Amino acid sequence: MHRRLAVLPLLAVALFGLAACNNTTTGSGTPATNASSGGGPTSGGGGGTSSLQPCDLLGADAVSQNQLTQPESATGSGARSCKWDNTTAKNGAGYALGVDVRDSQGLADANKSGYTATADNVGGHNGLQLETSTGNDCIIVLGVTSSSRVDVVISTSGGGACQIANQFAHLVEPHLPSGNG
């Protein structure tokens, strides 16, 4: 298992209960900014996150264009999660991607310990960017309601995690119910 993949489970266990993916694939590693969201659900008319499926929040086109592995779902630490892996980033480091749906934790409930927190609204959703001092781990927290949210989690050994996380957050956000958590 690659060293960078070992970082995600530690981060996830501490914060989100994610497990690392260890499938690999080839191709470019920078998230495609023009990737259509094909295959995912459309925005709801409000409400919480209970009907969202985390693996559906990133469309098949985006998964393919970003050379991500097949999704793996998990549940734990208050979240329903989906994980993908990319080992082909241009710096050779690759990254692990997680999307966590938190039905009972809002934006204000995000654990900021060990992170630099910055307001980071995405589309029509209030957001928060949480970045480690190394730049290898980043979480974009998207508020849906005051008591629900979706997190986009990136872990990489090559730095620049928040740039990657923001690109994926912009692909996930259109599938979220309107709200302003």
PDB file of C-alpha atoms in Angstrom:
ATOM      1  CA  MET A   1       0.000   0.000   0.000  1.00  0.00           C
ATOM      2  CA  HIS A   2       1.364   3.411  -0.904  1.00  0.00           C
ATOM      3  CA  ARG A   3       2.339   5.744   1.944  1.00  0.00           C
ATOM      4  CA  ARG A   4      -0.152   8.403   0.766  1.00  0.00           C
ATOM      5  CA  LEU A   5      -2.972   5.883   1.009  1.00  0.00           C
ATOM      6  CA  ALA A   6      -2.083   5.166   4.615  1.00  0.00           C
ATOM      7  CA  VAL A   7      -2.703   8.848   5.435  1.00  0.00           C
ATOM      8  CA  LEU A   8      -6.371   8.764   4.435  1.00  0.00           C
ATOM      9  CA  PRO A   9      -7.437   6.025   6.863  1.00  0.00           C
ATOM     10  CA  LEU A  10      -5.716   7.823   9.740  1.00  0.00           C
ATOM     11  CA  LEU A  11      -7.365  11.089   8.793  1.00  0.00           C
ATOM     12  CA  ALA A  12     -10.673   9.394   8.200  1.00  0.00           C
ATOM     13  CA  VAL A  13     -10.698   7.382  11.417  1.00  0.00           C
ATOM     14  CA  ALA A  14      -9.925  10.509  13.384  1.00  0.00           C
ATOM     15  CA  LEU A  15     -12.469  12.652  11.592  1.00  0.00           C
ATOM     16  CA  PHE A  16     -14.681  10.812   9.162  1.00  0.00           C
ATOM     17  CA  GLY A  17     -14.285   7.040   9.328  1.00  0.00           C
ATOM     18  CA  LEU A  18     -13.025   6.705   5.765  1.00  0.00           C
ATOM     19  CA  ALA A  19     -10.873   3.783   4.689  1.00  0.00           C
ATOM     20  CA  ALA A  20      -8.232   4.007   1.987  1.00  0.00           C
ATOM     21  CA  CYS A  21      -8.761   2.642  -1.502  1.00  0.00           C
ATOM     22  CA  ASN A  22      -5.973   0.532  -2.874  1.00  0.00           C
ATOM     23  CA  ASN A  23      -7.113   0.051  -6.476  1.00  0.00           C
ATOM     24  CA  THR A  24      -5.049   1.842  -9.084  1.00  0.00           C
ATOM     25  CA  THR A  25      -5.614   3.209 -12.573  1.00  0.00           C
ATOM     26  CA  THR A  26      -3.742   5.278 -15.139  1.00  0.00           C
ATOM     27  CA  GLY A  27      -4.323   8.652 -16.800  1.00  0.00           C
ATOM     28  CA  SER A  28      -4.146  12.306 -15.869  1.00  0.00           C
ATOM     29  CA  GLY A  29      -4.529  13.130 -12.194  1.00  0.00           C
ATOM     30  CA  THR A  30      -5.839  16.677 -12.224  1.00  0.00           C
ATOM     31  CA  PRO A  31      -9.608  16.866 -11.766  1.00  0.00           C
ATOM     32  CA  ALA A  32     -11.298  17.745 -15.035  1.00  0.00           C
ATOM     33  CA  THR A  33     -12.957  21.100 -14.529  1.00  0.00           C
ATOM     34  CA  ASN A  34     -15.286  20.607 -17.464  1.00  0.00           C
ATOM     35  CA  ALA A  35     -16.392  17.122 -16.471  1.00  0.00           C
ATOM     36  CA  SER A  36     -20.112  16.796 -16.817  1.00  0.00           C
ATOM     37  CA  SER A  37     -21.913  15.289 -13.925  1.00  0.00           C
ATOM     38  CA  GLY A  38     -23.629  12.598 -15.982  1.00  0.00           C
ATOM     39  CA  GLY A  39     -25.243   9.838 -14.020  1.00  0.00           C
ATOM     40  CA  GLY A  40     -25.792  11.760 -10.790  1.00  0.00           C
ATOM     41  CA  PRO A  41     -29.019  13.028  -9.288  1.00  0.00           C
ATOM     42  CA  THR A  42     -30.287  16.533  -9.850  1.00  0.00           C
ATOM     43  CA  SER A  43     -30.630  19.168  -7.154  1.00  0.00           C
ATOM     44  CA  GLY A  44     -33.519  18.727  -4.814  1.00  0.00           C
ATOM     45  CA  GLY A  45     -35.913  21.468  -3.823  1.00  0.00           C
ATOM     46  CA  GLY A  46     -34.596  21.869  -0.296  1.00  0.00           C
ATOM     47  CA  GLY A  47     -34.460  19.644   2.723  1.00  0.00           C
ATOM     48  CA  GLY A  48     -31.721  17.555   4.201  1.00  0.00           C
ATOM     49  CA  THR A  49     -29.317  14.917   3.009  1.00  0.00           C
ATOM     50  CA  SER A  50     -31.138  11.722   3.981  1.00  0.00           C
ATOM     51  CA  SER A  51     -32.015  10.816   0.381  1.00  0.00           C
ATOM     52  CA  LEU A  52     -28.498  11.473  -0.971  1.00  0.00           C
ATOM     53  CA  GLN A  53     -26.258   8.567  -1.909  1.00  0.00           C
ATOM     54  CA  PRO A  54     -22.593   9.641  -1.622  1.00  0.00           C
ATOM     55  CA  CYS A  55     -21.393   7.537  -4.571  1.00  0.00           C
ATOM     56  CA  ASP A  56     -24.006   9.224  -6.796  1.00  0.00           C
ATOM     57  CA  LEU A  57     -22.773  12.751  -6.027  1.00  0.00           C
ATOM     58  CA  LEU A  58     -19.931  12.436  -8.518  1.00  0.00           C
ATOM     59  CA  GLY A  59     -21.208  11.507 -11.961  1.00  0.00           C
ATOM     60  CA  ALA A  60     -19.790   8.696 -14.082  1.00  0.00           C
ATOM     61  CA  ASP A  61     -18.324  11.182 -16.583  1.00  0.00           C
ATOM     62  CA  ALA A  62     -16.364  12.949 -13.832  1.00  0.00           C
ATOM     63  CA  VAL A  63     -15.118   9.614 -12.464  1.00  0.00           C
ATOM     64  CA  SER A  64     -13.954   8.535 -15.917  1.00  0.00           C
ATOM     65  CA  GLN A  65     -12.400  11.861 -16.933  1.00  0.00           C
ATOM     66  CA  ASN A  66     -10.473  12.043 -13.648  1.00  0.00           C
ATOM     67  CA  GLN A  67      -9.224   8.438 -13.920  1.00  0.00           C
ATOM     68  CA  LEU A  68     -10.753   7.431 -10.585  1.00  0.00           C
ATOM     69  CA  THR A  69     -11.152   3.862  -9.387  1.00  0.00           C
ATOM     70  CA  GLN A  70     -14.561   2.269  -8.944  1.00  0.00           C
ATOM     71  CA  PRO A  71     -16.299   3.782  -5.912  1.00  0.00           C
ATOM     72  CA  GLU A  72     -16.310   2.041  -2.549  1.00  0.00           C
ATOM     73  CA  SER A  73     -19.022   2.897  -0.045  1.00  0.00           C
ATOM     74  CA  ALA A  74     -18.760   2.792   3.734  1.00  0.00           C
ATOM     75  CA  THR A  75     -20.615   3.964   6.812  1.00  0.00           C
ATOM     76  CA  GLY A  76     -19.100   5.190  10.057  1.00  0.00           C
ATOM     77  CA  SER A  77     -18.379   8.138  12.337  1.00  0.00           C
ATOM     78  CA  GLY A  78     -21.722   9.740  11.568  1.00  0.00           C
ATOM     79  CA  ALA A  79     -21.298   9.658   7.776  1.00  0.00           C
ATOM     80  CA  ARG A  80     -22.262   7.672   4.728  1.00  0.00           C
ATOM     81  CA  SER A  81     -19.134   7.741   2.575  1.00  0.00           C
ATOM     82  CA  CYS A  82     -17.864   6.973  -0.886  1.00  0.00           C
ATOM     83  CA  LYS A  83     -14.193   6.677  -1.774  1.00  0.00           C
ATOM     84  CA  TRP A  84     -12.197   6.758  -5.000  1.00  0.00           C
ATOM     85  CA  ASP A  85      -8.464   6.732  -5.727  1.00  0.00           C
ATOM     86  CA  ASN A  86      -6.293   8.314  -8.405  1.00  0.00           C
ATOM     87  CA  THR A  87      -2.603   7.415  -8.662  1.00  0.00           C
ATOM     88  CA  THR A  88      -1.850   9.425 -11.777  1.00  0.00           C
ATOM     89  CA  ALA A  89      -1.532  13.065 -10.730  1.00  0.00           C
ATOM     90  CA  LYS A  90       0.977  15.029 -12.774  1.00  0.00           C
ATOM     91  CA  ASN A  91       3.358  15.251  -9.789  1.00  0.00           C
ATOM     92  CA  GLY A  92       3.239  11.456  -9.452  1.00  0.00           C
ATOM     93  CA  ALA A  93       1.658  11.593  -6.001  1.00  0.00           C
ATOM     94  CA  GLY A  94      -1.961  10.863  -6.885  1.00  0.00           C
ATOM     95  CA  TYR A  95      -4.726  11.359  -4.358  1.00  0.00           C
ATOM     96  CA  ALA A  96      -7.519   9.676  -2.477  1.00  0.00           C
ATOM     97  CA  LEU A  97     -10.987  11.262  -2.695  1.00  0.00           C
ATOM     98  CA  GLY A  98     -13.854  10.820  -0.283  1.00  0.00           C
ATOM     99  CA  VAL A  99     -17.390  12.225  -0.303  1.00  0.00           C
ATOM    100  CA  ASP A 100     -19.125  12.042   3.077  1.00  0.00           C
ATOM    101  CA  VAL A 101     -22.839  12.715   3.625  1.00  0.00           C
ATOM    102  CA  ARG A 102     -23.554  13.753   7.196  1.00  0.00           C
ATOM    103  CA  ASP A 103     -27.278  13.694   7.962  1.00  0.00           C
ATOM    104  CA  SER A 104     -26.936  14.879  11.575  1.00  0.00           C
ATOM    105  CA  GLN A 105     -23.959  17.254  11.479  1.00  0.00           C
ATOM    106  CA  GLY A 106     -24.092  20.717  10.002  1.00  0.00           C
ATOM    107  CA  LEU A 107     -21.410  23.164   8.906  1.00  0.00           C
ATOM    108  CA  ALA A 108     -20.981  24.454  12.464  1.00  0.00           C
ATOM    109  CA  ASP A 109     -20.278  20.894  13.675  1.00  0.00           C
ATOM    110  CA  ALA A 110     -17.182  20.431  11.486  1.00  0.00           C
ATOM    111  CA  ASN A 111     -14.097  19.455  13.486  1.00  0.00           C
ATOM    112  CA  LYS A 112     -11.547  22.225  12.831  1.00  0.00           C
ATOM    113  CA  SER A 113      -8.881  20.858  15.169  1.00  0.00           C
ATOM    114  CA  GLY A 114      -5.535  20.551  13.360  1.00  0.00           C
ATOM    115  CA  TYR A 115      -6.756  22.485  10.321  1.00  0.00           C
ATOM    116  CA  THR A 116      -6.642  26.027   9.040  1.00  0.00           C
ATOM    117  CA  ALA A 117     -10.295  26.925   8.473  1.00  0.00           C
ATOM    118  CA  THR A 118     -11.352  29.361   5.742  1.00  0.00           C
ATOM    119  CA  ALA A 119     -14.834  30.274   4.527  1.00  0.00           C
ATOM    120  CA  ASP A 120     -15.267  28.647   1.116  1.00  0.00           C
ATOM    121  CA  ASN A 121     -18.783  28.913  -0.306  1.00  0.00           C
ATOM    122  CA  VAL A 122     -19.463  26.710  -3.328  1.00  0.00           C
ATOM    123  CA  GLY A 123     -22.387  27.514  -5.603  1.00  0.00           C
ATOM    124  CA  GLY A 124     -25.450  28.150  -3.454  1.00  0.00           C
ATOM    125  CA  HIS A 125     -24.020  26.417  -0.380  1.00  0.00           C
ATOM    126  CA  ASN A 126     -22.132  27.900   2.528  1.00  0.00           C
ATOM    127  CA  GLY A 127     -18.824  26.152   2.845  1.00  0.00           C
ATOM    128  CA  LEU A 128     -15.683  25.803   4.840  1.00  0.00           C
ATOM    129  CA  GLN A 129     -12.202  24.787   3.675  1.00  0.00           C
ATOM    130  CA  LEU A 130     -10.149  22.832   6.202  1.00  0.00           C
ATOM    131  CA  GLU A 131      -6.479  22.419   5.262  1.00  0.00           C
ATOM    132  CA  THR A 132      -3.580  20.812   7.087  1.00  0.00           C
ATOM    133  CA  SER A 133      -0.320  22.732   7.417  1.00  0.00           C
ATOM    134  CA  THR A 134       1.373  20.410   4.889  1.00  0.00           C
ATOM    135  CA  GLY A 135      -1.291  21.010   2.233  1.00  0.00           C
ATOM    136  CA  ASN A 136      -1.561  17.231   1.816  1.00  0.00           C
ATOM    137  CA  ASP A 137      -5.048  16.929   3.318  1.00  0.00           C
ATOM    138  CA  CYS A 138      -8.072  19.107   2.705  1.00  0.00           C
ATOM    139  CA  ILE A 139     -11.793  18.958   3.435  1.00  0.00           C
ATOM    140  CA  ILE A 140     -14.378  21.149   1.739  1.00  0.00           C
ATOM    141  CA  VAL A 141     -17.430  21.162   4.008  1.00  0.00           C
ATOM    142  CA  LEU A 142     -20.700  22.073   2.250  1.00  0.00           C
ATOM    143  CA  GLY A 143     -23.622  23.016   4.478  1.00  0.00           C
ATOM    144  CA  VAL A 144     -26.998  21.756   3.282  1.00  0.00           C
ATOM    145  CA  THR A 145     -29.125  22.569   6.346  1.00  0.00           C
ATOM    146  CA  SER A 146     -28.133  23.724   9.816  1.00  0.00           C
ATOM    147  CA  SER A 147     -27.938  20.067  10.809  1.00  0.00           C
ATOM    148  CA  SER A 148     -26.670  18.332   7.639  1.00  0.00           C
ATOM    149  CA  ARG A 149     -23.717  18.654   5.285  1.00  0.00           C
ATOM    150  CA  VAL A 150     -21.552  16.990   2.649  1.00  0.00           C
ATOM    151  CA  ASP A 151     -17.757  16.834   2.939  1.00  0.00           C
ATOM    152  CA  VAL A 152     -15.333  16.466   0.031  1.00  0.00           C
ATOM    153  CA  VAL A 153     -12.078  14.996   1.387  1.00  0.00           C
ATOM    154  CA  ILE A 154      -8.735  14.850  -0.454  1.00  0.00           C
ATOM    155  CA  SER A 155      -5.532  13.262   0.786  1.00  0.00           C
ATOM    156  CA  THR A 156      -2.303  13.356  -1.217  1.00  0.00           C
ATOM    157  CA  SER A 157       1.412  13.297  -0.511  1.00  0.00           C
ATOM    158  CA  GLY A 158       2.082  15.823  -3.273  1.00  0.00           C
ATOM    159  CA  GLY A 159       0.490  18.935  -1.718  1.00  0.00           C
ATOM    160  CA  GLY A 160      -2.199  21.048  -3.344  1.00  0.00           C
ATOM    161  CA  ALA A 161      -5.033  19.034  -1.764  1.00  0.00           C
ATOM    162  CA  CYS A 162      -7.361  22.031  -1.445  1.00  0.00           C
ATOM    163  CA  GLN A 163      -7.097  22.894  -5.130  1.00  0.00           C
ATOM    164  CA  ILE A 164      -8.173  19.345  -5.988  1.00  0.00           C
ATOM    165  CA  ALA A 165     -10.863  19.302  -3.271  1.00  0.00           C
ATOM    166  CA  ASN A 166     -12.377  22.565  -4.523  1.00  0.00           C
ATOM    167  CA  GLN A 167     -12.576  21.252  -8.073  1.00  0.00           C
ATOM    168  CA  PHE A 168     -14.440  18.154  -6.892  1.00  0.00           C
ATOM    169  CA  ALA A 169     -16.647  20.224  -4.543  1.00  0.00           C
ATOM    170  CA  HIS A 170     -17.814  22.194  -7.601  1.00  0.00           C
ATOM    171  CA  LEU A 171     -18.728  18.891  -9.299  1.00  0.00           C
ATOM    172  CA  VAL A 172     -20.604  17.583  -6.229  1.00  0.00           C
ATOM    173  CA  GLU A 173     -22.412  20.787  -5.205  1.00  0.00           C
ATOM    174  CA  PRO A 174     -24.983  20.928  -8.050  1.00  0.00           C
ATOM    175  CA  HIS A 175     -26.365  17.562  -6.847  1.00  0.00           C
ATOM    176  CA  LEU A 176     -27.102  18.819  -3.336  1.00  0.00           C
ATOM    177  CA  PRO A 177     -30.511  20.012  -2.194  1.00  0.00           C
ATOM    178  CA  SER A 178     -30.690  23.774  -2.090  1.00  0.00           C
ATOM    179  CA  GLY A 179     -29.865  25.062   1.322  1.00  0.00           C
ATOM    180  CA  ASN A 180     -27.492  27.229   3.200  1.00  0.00           C
ATOM    181  CA  GLY A 181     -26.273  25.144   6.137  1.00  0.00           C
TER     182      GLY A 181
END
